[in-house]
Short mmCIF file of N, CA and C and ligand atoms in Angstrom, two decimals:
data_model
loop_
_atom_site.label_atom_id
_atom_site.label_comp_id
_atom_site.label_asym_id
_atom_site.label_seq_id
_atom_site.Cartn_x
_atom_site.Cartn_y
_atom_site.Cartn_z
N MET A 1 3.44 -10.88 1.15
CA MET A 1 3.19 -10.09 2.35
C MET A 1 3.37 -8.60 2.07
N ALA A 2 2.48 -7.81 2.62
CA ALA A 2 2.57 -6.37 2.35
C ALA A 2 3.85 -5.80 2.94
N HIS A 3 4.42 -4.86 2.23
CA HIS A 3 5.67 -4.25 2.62
C HIS A 3 5.40 -3.11 3.60
N ASN A 4 6.26 -2.98 4.60
CA ASN A 4 6.03 -1.97 5.62
C ASN A 4 6.38 -0.55 5.19
N ASN A 5 7.17 -0.43 4.14
CA ASN A 5 7.55 0.90 3.69
C ASN A 5 6.34 1.68 3.20
N ILE A 6 6.48 3.00 3.28
CA ILE A 6 5.40 3.85 2.78
C ILE A 6 5.66 4.13 1.31
N ALA A 7 4.62 3.97 0.52
CA ALA A 7 4.72 4.34 -0.89
C ALA A 7 4.01 5.67 -1.08
N ILE A 8 4.63 6.55 -1.84
CA ILE A 8 3.92 7.79 -2.13
C ILE A 8 3.53 7.82 -3.60
N TYR A 9 2.32 8.27 -3.80
CA TYR A 9 1.75 8.29 -5.14
C TYR A 9 1.46 9.75 -5.48
N PRO A 10 2.40 10.39 -6.19
CA PRO A 10 2.25 11.83 -6.45
C PRO A 10 1.53 12.11 -7.77
N GLY A 11 0.96 13.28 -7.84
CA GLY A 11 0.33 13.69 -9.09
C GLY A 11 -0.42 14.99 -8.92
N SER A 12 -1.11 15.37 -9.98
CA SER A 12 -1.94 16.58 -9.93
C SER A 12 -3.33 16.23 -9.42
N PHE A 13 -3.82 15.05 -9.75
CA PHE A 13 -5.14 14.58 -9.31
C PHE A 13 -6.21 15.65 -9.50
N ASP A 14 -6.28 16.16 -10.73
CA ASP A 14 -7.21 17.25 -11.05
C ASP A 14 -8.25 16.80 -12.07
N PRO A 15 -9.17 15.96 -11.72
CA PRO A 15 -9.42 15.33 -10.42
C PRO A 15 -8.93 13.88 -10.42
N ILE A 16 -9.08 13.22 -9.27
CA ILE A 16 -8.76 11.79 -9.18
C ILE A 16 -9.75 11.02 -10.08
N THR A 17 -9.22 10.03 -10.80
CA THR A 17 -10.07 9.22 -11.70
C THR A 17 -10.08 7.77 -11.21
N ASN A 18 -10.91 6.96 -11.85
CA ASN A 18 -10.92 5.53 -11.48
C ASN A 18 -9.60 4.86 -11.81
N GLY A 19 -8.85 5.43 -12.75
CA GLY A 19 -7.52 4.90 -13.05
C GLY A 19 -6.60 5.06 -11.84
N HIS A 20 -6.64 6.24 -11.23
CA HIS A 20 -5.85 6.47 -10.01
C HIS A 20 -6.30 5.54 -8.88
N VAL A 21 -7.61 5.40 -8.74
CA VAL A 21 -8.15 4.56 -7.66
C VAL A 21 -7.68 3.11 -7.83
N ASP A 22 -7.73 2.66 -9.07
CA ASP A 22 -7.27 1.30 -9.38
C ASP A 22 -5.80 1.13 -8.98
N LEU A 23 -5.02 2.14 -9.28
CA LEU A 23 -3.59 2.06 -8.97
C LEU A 23 -3.32 2.02 -7.47
N VAL A 24 -4.08 2.82 -6.72
CA VAL A 24 -3.91 2.81 -5.26
C VAL A 24 -4.25 1.42 -4.73
N LYS A 25 -5.33 0.84 -5.24
CA LYS A 25 -5.74 -0.49 -4.75
C LYS A 25 -4.69 -1.56 -5.08
N ARG A 26 -4.12 -1.45 -6.26
CA ARG A 26 -3.05 -2.39 -6.62
C ARG A 26 -1.85 -2.21 -5.69
N THR A 27 -1.53 -0.94 -5.42
CA THR A 27 -0.37 -0.65 -4.56
C THR A 27 -0.57 -1.22 -3.15
N LEU A 28 -1.82 -1.18 -2.68
CA LEU A 28 -2.10 -1.69 -1.33
C LEU A 28 -1.90 -3.19 -1.20
N ARG A 29 -1.82 -3.88 -2.33
CA ARG A 29 -1.53 -5.31 -2.25
C ARG A 29 -0.07 -5.56 -1.91
N VAL A 30 0.75 -4.54 -2.13
CA VAL A 30 2.20 -4.70 -1.93
C VAL A 30 2.70 -3.89 -0.74
N PHE A 31 2.11 -2.70 -0.55
CA PHE A 31 2.55 -1.81 0.52
C PHE A 31 1.42 -1.64 1.53
N ASN A 32 1.80 -1.49 2.79
CA ASN A 32 0.77 -1.30 3.81
C ASN A 32 0.11 0.05 3.74
N ARG A 33 0.92 1.06 3.40
CA ARG A 33 0.37 2.42 3.38
C ARG A 33 0.73 3.14 2.09
N VAL A 34 -0.24 3.88 1.59
CA VAL A 34 -0.01 4.70 0.41
C VAL A 34 -0.39 6.13 0.75
N MET A 35 0.49 7.05 0.41
CA MET A 35 0.13 8.46 0.56
C MET A 35 -0.10 9.03 -0.82
N VAL A 36 -1.31 9.48 -1.04
CA VAL A 36 -1.65 10.13 -2.31
C VAL A 36 -1.27 11.59 -2.12
N VAL A 37 -0.26 12.05 -2.83
CA VAL A 37 0.22 13.40 -2.57
C VAL A 37 0.05 14.29 -3.79
N ILE A 38 -0.57 15.42 -3.54
CA ILE A 38 -0.95 16.33 -4.62
C ILE A 38 0.06 17.46 -4.70
N ALA A 39 0.64 17.63 -5.88
CA ALA A 39 1.63 18.68 -6.08
C ALA A 39 0.92 20.02 -6.21
N THR A 40 1.43 21.00 -5.48
CA THR A 40 0.80 22.32 -5.56
C THR A 40 1.41 23.15 -6.68
N ASN A 41 2.57 22.73 -7.17
CA ASN A 41 3.22 23.51 -8.22
C ASN A 41 3.75 22.61 -9.33
N PRO A 42 2.86 21.88 -9.99
CA PRO A 42 3.37 20.97 -11.02
C PRO A 42 3.88 21.68 -12.27
N GLY A 43 3.87 23.01 -12.26
CA GLY A 43 4.42 23.74 -13.40
C GLY A 43 3.56 23.62 -14.63
N LYS A 44 2.27 23.43 -14.39
CA LYS A 44 1.34 23.30 -15.51
C LYS A 44 0.34 24.44 -15.47
N ASP A 45 -0.49 24.49 -16.47
CA ASP A 45 -1.55 25.50 -16.48
C ASP A 45 -2.45 25.28 -15.28
N GLY A 46 -3.22 26.29 -14.97
CA GLY A 46 -4.08 26.24 -13.79
C GLY A 46 -4.93 24.98 -13.74
N CYS A 47 -5.17 24.53 -12.52
CA CYS A 47 -6.01 23.36 -12.35
C CYS A 47 -7.48 23.76 -12.32
N LEU A 48 -8.33 22.83 -12.66
CA LEU A 48 -9.78 23.08 -12.59
C LEU A 48 -10.23 23.17 -11.13
N PHE A 49 -9.73 22.24 -10.32
CA PHE A 49 -10.13 22.19 -8.92
C PHE A 49 -9.04 22.82 -8.04
N THR A 50 -9.48 23.44 -6.94
CA THR A 50 -8.49 23.98 -6.00
C THR A 50 -7.81 22.80 -5.30
N LEU A 51 -6.70 23.10 -4.66
CA LEU A 51 -5.99 22.06 -3.92
C LEU A 51 -6.91 21.42 -2.88
N GLU A 52 -7.65 22.27 -2.16
CA GLU A 52 -8.55 21.76 -1.12
C GLU A 52 -9.61 20.83 -1.70
N GLU A 53 -10.16 21.22 -2.84
CA GLU A 53 -11.18 20.37 -3.48
C GLU A 53 -10.58 19.04 -3.90
N ARG A 54 -9.38 19.09 -4.45
CA ARG A 54 -8.73 17.85 -4.91
C ARG A 54 -8.43 16.93 -3.73
N LEU A 55 -7.93 17.53 -2.65
CA LEU A 55 -7.64 16.73 -1.45
C LEU A 55 -8.91 16.11 -0.90
N GLN A 56 -9.97 16.91 -0.85
CA GLN A 56 -11.22 16.41 -0.27
C GLN A 56 -11.79 15.26 -1.10
N MET A 57 -11.69 15.38 -2.41
CA MET A 57 -12.20 14.30 -3.26
C MET A 57 -11.44 13.01 -3.01
N VAL A 58 -10.11 13.11 -2.88
CA VAL A 58 -9.30 11.92 -2.62
C VAL A 58 -9.69 11.31 -1.27
N ARG A 59 -9.86 12.18 -0.27
CA ARG A 59 -10.19 11.68 1.08
C ARG A 59 -11.55 10.98 1.08
N GLU A 60 -12.51 11.56 0.35
CA GLU A 60 -13.83 10.93 0.28
C GLU A 60 -13.76 9.55 -0.36
N VAL A 61 -12.98 9.47 -1.43
CA VAL A 61 -12.89 8.21 -2.18
C VAL A 61 -12.33 7.10 -1.28
N PHE A 62 -11.35 7.45 -0.43
CA PHE A 62 -10.68 6.42 0.37
C PHE A 62 -11.11 6.45 1.84
N LYS A 63 -12.29 6.99 2.12
CA LYS A 63 -12.67 7.12 3.54
C LYS A 63 -12.80 5.76 4.22
N GLY A 64 -13.08 4.72 3.46
CA GLY A 64 -13.16 3.39 4.06
C GLY A 64 -11.79 2.76 4.30
N LEU A 65 -10.75 3.41 3.84
CA LEU A 65 -9.39 2.85 3.95
C LEU A 65 -8.46 3.83 4.67
N LYS A 66 -9.08 4.64 5.56
CA LYS A 66 -8.35 5.73 6.22
C LYS A 66 -7.00 5.34 6.82
N ASN A 67 -6.94 4.13 7.38
CA ASN A 67 -5.70 3.71 8.04
C ASN A 67 -4.58 3.45 7.06
N ARG A 68 -4.93 3.17 5.83
CA ARG A 68 -3.90 2.76 4.88
C ARG A 68 -3.67 3.76 3.75
N VAL A 69 -4.64 4.61 3.50
CA VAL A 69 -4.48 5.59 2.41
C VAL A 69 -4.67 7.00 2.97
N GLN A 70 -3.62 7.79 2.89
CA GLN A 70 -3.72 9.17 3.35
C GLN A 70 -3.54 10.12 2.17
N ALA A 71 -4.16 11.28 2.28
CA ALA A 71 -3.98 12.29 1.24
C ALA A 71 -3.22 13.47 1.83
N ASP A 72 -2.33 14.02 1.04
CA ASP A 72 -1.53 15.15 1.51
C ASP A 72 -1.15 15.97 0.28
N SER A 73 -0.56 17.14 0.53
CA SER A 73 -0.08 17.95 -0.59
C SER A 73 1.36 18.33 -0.32
N PHE A 74 2.06 18.75 -1.35
CA PHE A 74 3.44 19.18 -1.14
C PHE A 74 3.79 20.30 -2.11
N GLU A 75 4.75 21.10 -1.66
CA GLU A 75 5.30 22.16 -2.49
C GLU A 75 6.76 21.84 -2.69
N GLY A 76 7.33 22.27 -3.78
CA GLY A 76 8.76 22.04 -3.98
C GLY A 76 9.00 20.68 -4.59
N LEU A 77 10.20 20.16 -4.36
CA LEU A 77 10.58 18.91 -5.01
C LEU A 77 9.93 17.70 -4.34
N LEU A 78 9.48 16.80 -5.18
CA LEU A 78 8.89 15.56 -4.68
C LEU A 78 9.88 14.76 -3.84
N VAL A 79 11.13 14.72 -4.29
CA VAL A 79 12.13 13.91 -3.56
C VAL A 79 12.35 14.44 -2.14
N ASP A 80 12.24 15.76 -1.97
CA ASP A 80 12.41 16.34 -0.63
C ASP A 80 11.22 15.97 0.26
N TYR A 81 10.05 16.01 -0.35
CA TYR A 81 8.84 15.60 0.40
C TYR A 81 8.98 14.14 0.84
N ALA A 82 9.39 13.29 -0.11
CA ALA A 82 9.52 11.86 0.19
C ALA A 82 10.49 11.65 1.35
N GLU A 83 11.57 12.37 1.33
CA GLU A 83 12.57 12.23 2.40
C GLU A 83 11.99 12.64 3.75
N ARG A 84 11.27 13.76 3.75
CA ARG A 84 10.65 14.23 5.01
C ARG A 84 9.70 13.19 5.57
N LYS A 85 9.00 12.47 4.69
CA LYS A 85 8.01 11.49 5.14
C LYS A 85 8.62 10.10 5.37
N GLY A 86 9.89 9.95 5.05
CA GLY A 86 10.52 8.64 5.22
C GLY A 86 10.05 7.62 4.19
N ALA A 87 9.58 8.10 3.06
CA ALA A 87 9.11 7.19 2.01
C ALA A 87 10.29 6.78 1.14
N THR A 88 10.28 5.53 0.71
CA THR A 88 11.39 5.05 -0.12
C THR A 88 10.96 4.72 -1.55
N VAL A 89 9.67 4.76 -1.78
CA VAL A 89 9.16 4.37 -3.09
C VAL A 89 8.13 5.39 -3.61
N ILE A 90 8.31 5.73 -4.87
CA ILE A 90 7.33 6.57 -5.57
C ILE A 90 6.56 5.64 -6.51
N ILE A 91 5.26 5.75 -6.50
CA ILE A 91 4.43 4.96 -7.41
C ILE A 91 3.97 5.84 -8.57
N ARG A 92 4.08 5.35 -9.77
CA ARG A 92 3.50 6.05 -10.92
C ARG A 92 2.80 5.02 -11.80
N GLY A 93 1.74 5.46 -12.44
CA GLY A 93 0.99 4.57 -13.33
C GLY A 93 1.48 4.72 -14.75
N LEU A 94 1.47 3.63 -15.46
CA LEU A 94 1.78 3.67 -16.89
C LEU A 94 0.57 3.19 -17.66
N ARG A 95 0.18 3.99 -18.61
CA ARG A 95 -0.92 3.56 -19.48
C ARG A 95 -0.27 3.18 -20.81
N ALA A 96 -0.44 4.02 -21.77
CA ALA A 96 0.09 3.69 -23.10
C ALA A 96 1.59 4.00 -23.17
N VAL A 97 2.19 3.60 -24.26
CA VAL A 97 3.60 3.87 -24.53
C VAL A 97 3.89 5.37 -24.44
N SER A 98 2.88 6.16 -24.80
CA SER A 98 3.06 7.62 -24.81
C SER A 98 3.39 8.18 -23.44
N ASP A 99 3.04 7.47 -22.37
CA ASP A 99 3.40 7.93 -21.02
C ASP A 99 4.88 7.74 -20.74
N PHE A 100 5.50 6.83 -21.47
CA PHE A 100 6.80 6.33 -21.04
C PHE A 100 7.88 7.40 -20.97
N GLU A 101 7.98 8.21 -22.01
CA GLU A 101 9.10 9.14 -22.06
C GLU A 101 9.09 10.15 -20.91
N TYR A 102 7.91 10.72 -20.69
CA TYR A 102 7.74 11.68 -19.60
C TYR A 102 8.05 11.01 -18.25
N GLU A 103 7.53 9.81 -18.07
CA GLU A 103 7.74 9.10 -16.81
C GLU A 103 9.21 8.72 -16.62
N PHE A 104 9.83 8.29 -17.70
CA PHE A 104 11.23 7.89 -17.65
C PHE A 104 12.11 9.09 -17.26
N GLN A 105 11.83 10.23 -17.87
CA GLN A 105 12.61 11.43 -17.55
C GLN A 105 12.45 11.81 -16.08
N MET A 106 11.21 11.79 -15.60
CA MET A 106 11.00 12.17 -14.20
C MET A 106 11.68 11.18 -13.26
N ALA A 107 11.53 9.89 -13.56
CA ALA A 107 12.12 8.87 -12.68
C ALA A 107 13.64 9.02 -12.63
N MET A 108 14.25 9.28 -13.79
CA MET A 108 15.70 9.41 -13.81
C MET A 108 16.16 10.68 -13.09
N MET A 109 15.41 11.75 -13.28
CA MET A 109 15.76 13.00 -12.58
C MET A 109 15.62 12.82 -11.07
N ASN A 110 14.54 12.19 -10.66
CA ASN A 110 14.34 11.97 -9.23
C ASN A 110 15.44 11.07 -8.66
N ARG A 111 15.84 10.09 -9.43
CA ARG A 111 16.91 9.18 -8.97
C ARG A 111 18.23 9.93 -8.85
N ARG A 112 18.45 10.83 -9.80
CA ARG A 112 19.68 11.62 -9.74
C ARG A 112 19.69 12.49 -8.49
N LEU A 113 18.52 13.03 -8.16
CA LEU A 113 18.42 13.92 -7.00
C LEU A 113 18.52 13.13 -5.69
N LYS A 114 17.91 11.95 -5.66
CA LYS A 114 17.93 11.10 -4.44
C LYS A 114 18.09 9.65 -4.87
N PRO A 115 19.32 9.19 -4.96
CA PRO A 115 19.57 7.84 -5.50
C PRO A 115 18.87 6.71 -4.74
N LYS A 116 18.53 6.94 -3.48
CA LYS A 116 17.93 5.83 -2.73
C LYS A 116 16.41 5.74 -2.89
N LEU A 117 15.84 6.72 -3.56
CA LEU A 117 14.40 6.73 -3.77
C LEU A 117 14.10 6.08 -5.12
N ASP A 118 13.29 5.04 -5.09
CA ASP A 118 12.98 4.34 -6.35
C ASP A 118 11.58 4.64 -6.84
N THR A 119 11.41 4.60 -8.15
CA THR A 119 10.08 4.75 -8.74
C THR A 119 9.59 3.38 -9.20
N PHE A 120 8.42 3.00 -8.72
CA PHE A 120 7.79 1.75 -9.16
C PHE A 120 6.68 2.11 -10.14
N PHE A 121 6.68 1.44 -11.28
CA PHE A 121 5.62 1.69 -12.25
C PHE A 121 4.60 0.57 -12.19
N MET A 122 3.34 0.97 -12.24
CA MET A 122 2.26 -0.02 -12.24
C MET A 122 1.44 0.19 -13.50
N MET A 123 0.96 -0.92 -14.04
CA MET A 123 0.06 -0.82 -15.19
C MET A 123 -1.35 -0.61 -14.67
N THR A 124 -2.04 0.33 -15.25
CA THR A 124 -3.44 0.52 -14.85
C THR A 124 -4.28 -0.62 -15.42
N GLY A 125 -5.45 -0.81 -14.84
CA GLY A 125 -6.38 -1.83 -15.34
C GLY A 125 -6.82 -1.49 -16.76
N GLU A 126 -7.21 -2.53 -17.52
CA GLU A 126 -7.51 -2.24 -18.94
C GLU A 126 -8.72 -1.33 -19.11
N SER A 127 -9.64 -1.35 -18.14
CA SER A 127 -10.80 -0.46 -18.30
C SER A 127 -10.43 1.01 -18.04
N GLU A 128 -9.26 1.23 -17.43
CA GLU A 128 -8.85 2.61 -17.16
C GLU A 128 -7.78 3.08 -18.14
N PHE A 129 -7.47 2.25 -19.10
CA PHE A 129 -6.32 2.51 -19.96
C PHE A 129 -6.39 3.84 -20.69
N TYR A 130 -7.59 4.24 -21.06
CA TYR A 130 -7.72 5.47 -21.85
C TYR A 130 -8.20 6.66 -21.03
N THR A 131 -8.24 6.48 -19.72
CA THR A 131 -8.75 7.56 -18.86
C THR A 131 -7.62 8.49 -18.48
N SER A 132 -7.85 9.77 -18.61
CA SER A 132 -6.90 10.73 -18.05
C SER A 132 -7.73 11.89 -17.51
N SER A 133 -7.18 12.56 -16.48
CA SER A 133 -7.91 13.69 -15.90
C SER A 133 -8.19 14.73 -16.98
N ARG A 134 -7.22 14.91 -17.84
CA ARG A 134 -7.36 15.94 -18.88
C ARG A 134 -8.55 15.63 -19.80
N LEU A 135 -8.62 14.39 -20.27
CA LEU A 135 -9.71 14.03 -21.18
C LEU A 135 -11.06 14.03 -20.48
N VAL A 136 -11.06 13.58 -19.24
CA VAL A 136 -12.30 13.58 -18.47
C VAL A 136 -12.86 15.01 -18.38
N LYS A 137 -11.97 15.96 -18.08
CA LYS A 137 -12.42 17.35 -17.97
C LYS A 137 -12.93 17.86 -19.30
N GLU A 138 -12.22 17.51 -20.36
CA GLU A 138 -12.61 17.99 -21.68
C GLU A 138 -13.99 17.44 -22.07
N VAL A 139 -14.18 16.15 -21.84
CA VAL A 139 -15.46 15.53 -22.22
C VAL A 139 -16.61 16.15 -21.42
N VAL A 140 -16.41 16.32 -20.11
CA VAL A 140 -17.49 16.90 -19.29
C VAL A 140 -17.76 18.34 -19.72
N SER A 141 -16.70 19.09 -20.02
CA SER A 141 -16.88 20.49 -20.40
C SER A 141 -17.68 20.61 -21.70
N LEU A 142 -17.65 19.56 -22.52
CA LEU A 142 -18.37 19.59 -23.79
C LEU A 142 -19.70 18.82 -23.70
N GLY A 143 -20.09 18.48 -22.49
CA GLY A 143 -21.41 17.88 -22.28
C GLY A 143 -21.45 16.36 -22.37
N GLY A 144 -20.27 15.72 -22.44
CA GLY A 144 -20.23 14.25 -22.55
C GLY A 144 -20.34 13.56 -21.20
N ASN A 145 -20.55 12.26 -21.25
CA ASN A 145 -20.78 11.47 -20.04
C ASN A 145 -19.51 10.69 -19.66
N VAL A 146 -19.04 10.91 -18.44
CA VAL A 146 -17.83 10.19 -17.99
C VAL A 146 -18.13 9.26 -16.82
N SER A 147 -19.40 8.94 -16.61
CA SER A 147 -19.69 8.06 -15.46
C SER A 147 -19.02 6.71 -15.73
N GLY A 148 -18.48 6.14 -14.67
CA GLY A 148 -17.71 4.91 -14.82
C GLY A 148 -16.22 5.18 -14.94
N LEU A 149 -15.86 6.39 -15.29
CA LEU A 149 -14.43 6.73 -15.41
C LEU A 149 -13.90 7.45 -14.18
N VAL A 150 -14.81 8.02 -13.41
CA VAL A 150 -14.41 8.72 -12.18
C VAL A 150 -15.33 8.27 -11.04
N PRO A 151 -14.87 8.39 -9.79
CA PRO A 151 -15.73 8.04 -8.66
C PRO A 151 -16.97 8.95 -8.63
N ALA A 152 -18.04 8.48 -7.97
CA ALA A 152 -19.32 9.21 -7.97
C ALA A 152 -19.18 10.64 -7.44
N ASN A 153 -18.39 10.81 -6.36
CA ASN A 153 -18.27 12.17 -5.79
C ASN A 153 -17.55 13.11 -6.77
N VAL A 154 -16.63 12.56 -7.53
CA VAL A 154 -15.90 13.37 -8.52
C VAL A 154 -16.83 13.76 -9.66
N LEU A 155 -17.67 12.83 -10.08
CA LEU A 155 -18.63 13.11 -11.15
C LEU A 155 -19.53 14.28 -10.75
N LYS A 156 -19.98 14.22 -9.50
CA LYS A 156 -20.86 15.29 -8.99
C LYS A 156 -20.14 16.64 -9.02
N ASN A 157 -18.88 16.64 -8.56
CA ASN A 157 -18.11 17.89 -8.53
C ASN A 157 -17.81 18.41 -9.93
N LEU A 158 -17.56 17.50 -10.85
CA LEU A 158 -17.29 17.91 -12.24
C LEU A 158 -18.53 18.58 -12.83
N LYS A 159 -19.68 17.96 -12.60
CA LYS A 159 -20.92 18.51 -13.15
C LYS A 159 -21.18 19.88 -12.56
N ARG A 160 -20.90 20.01 -11.26
CA ARG A 160 -21.13 21.31 -10.60
C ARG A 160 -20.23 22.38 -11.20
N LYS A 161 -18.97 22.02 -11.45
CA LYS A 161 -18.02 23.00 -12.02
C LYS A 161 -18.49 23.50 -13.38
N PHE A 162 -18.97 22.56 -14.18
CA PHE A 162 -19.27 22.95 -15.55
C PHE A 162 -20.70 23.43 -15.76
N ASN A 163 -21.61 23.00 -14.87
CA ASN A 163 -23.01 23.44 -15.08
C ASN A 163 -23.43 24.53 -14.11
N GLY A 164 -22.52 24.93 -13.24
CA GLY A 164 -22.82 26.00 -12.31
C GLY A 164 -23.74 25.58 -11.19
O1 LIG B 201 -0.19 13.92 -12.42
P1 LIG B 201 1.02 14.56 -13.02
O2 LIG B 201 0.71 15.98 -13.40
O3 LIG B 201 1.61 13.77 -14.16
O4 LIG B 201 2.15 14.59 -11.86
C1 LIG B 201 3.41 15.20 -12.07
C2 LIG B 201 4.15 15.37 -10.73
C3 LIG B 201 3.31 16.17 -9.75
C4 LIG B 201 4.44 14.00 -10.13
C5 LIG B 201 5.49 16.10 -11.01
O5 LIG B 201 5.23 17.28 -11.72
C6 LIG B 201 6.26 16.45 -9.72
O6 LIG B 201 6.83 15.59 -9.10
N1 LIG B 201 6.23 17.75 -9.33
C7 LIG B 201 6.87 18.25 -8.14
C8 LIG B 201 8.11 19.08 -8.46
C9 LIG B 201 9.29 18.16 -8.77
O7 LIG B 201 9.76 17.41 -7.93
N2 LIG B 201 9.75 18.25 -10.02
C10 LIG B 201 10.84 17.44 -10.52
C11 LIG B 201 10.32 16.10 -11.02
S1 LIG B 201 11.64 15.20 -11.80
#
C-alpha cells in the first residue's frame, strides 16, 4: 500500500532525464506524493537551464500525474525545506558505485542536521544506468543524439539551447 508521507526528490535537474523520471515512477509505487525539488544553489558551476526552465520541464513531464507529482524549488538547506513541507523522506537515485561516496556523505550530513529525516536510495532502471544530466548535455553540445535518454520536451529544449 502506498505510504501517505510525502517524499521529496531533490536535485539540480539540469535537465530532468529519463533516469529521473524512472525514479519518480518507482517512488510513486511506495509513496502517494513525490515533490521534485530543484536546488537553486547546489554550489556547482552555472546550470545550462534557468530555474524556471527546469521547473517547467519537470511540470510538463508529469502533467498527467499532477495530483501526485509536484515540482518546486528551494534555497538554503534541503533539510530545512523538508521540514517546512512536512516531508520525512528524501529520495536519491543510485547508479554506479561511483555515486555512492557522494550520496553517502550527503545522507550522513543531512541525518546529522535532522536525525528524523531519512534518505531512501533507489536503483535506477538498467536502461538509465549510464544516463546523467552532465553527459546528456555534453553529448548534445557536441552534436550527438540523446533521444531515448530524456523526455521529448527536454530533447526539444536541449536542441534549442545548442542550435540556437
Ligand atoms: O542533482 P544533484 O546536483 O546531485 O543534487 C544535489 C543536491 C541539490 C541534492 C544537494 O546539493 C543539496 O541538497 N543542496 C542543497 C543545499 C544543502 O542542503 N546542502 C547540504 C547537503 S548535505
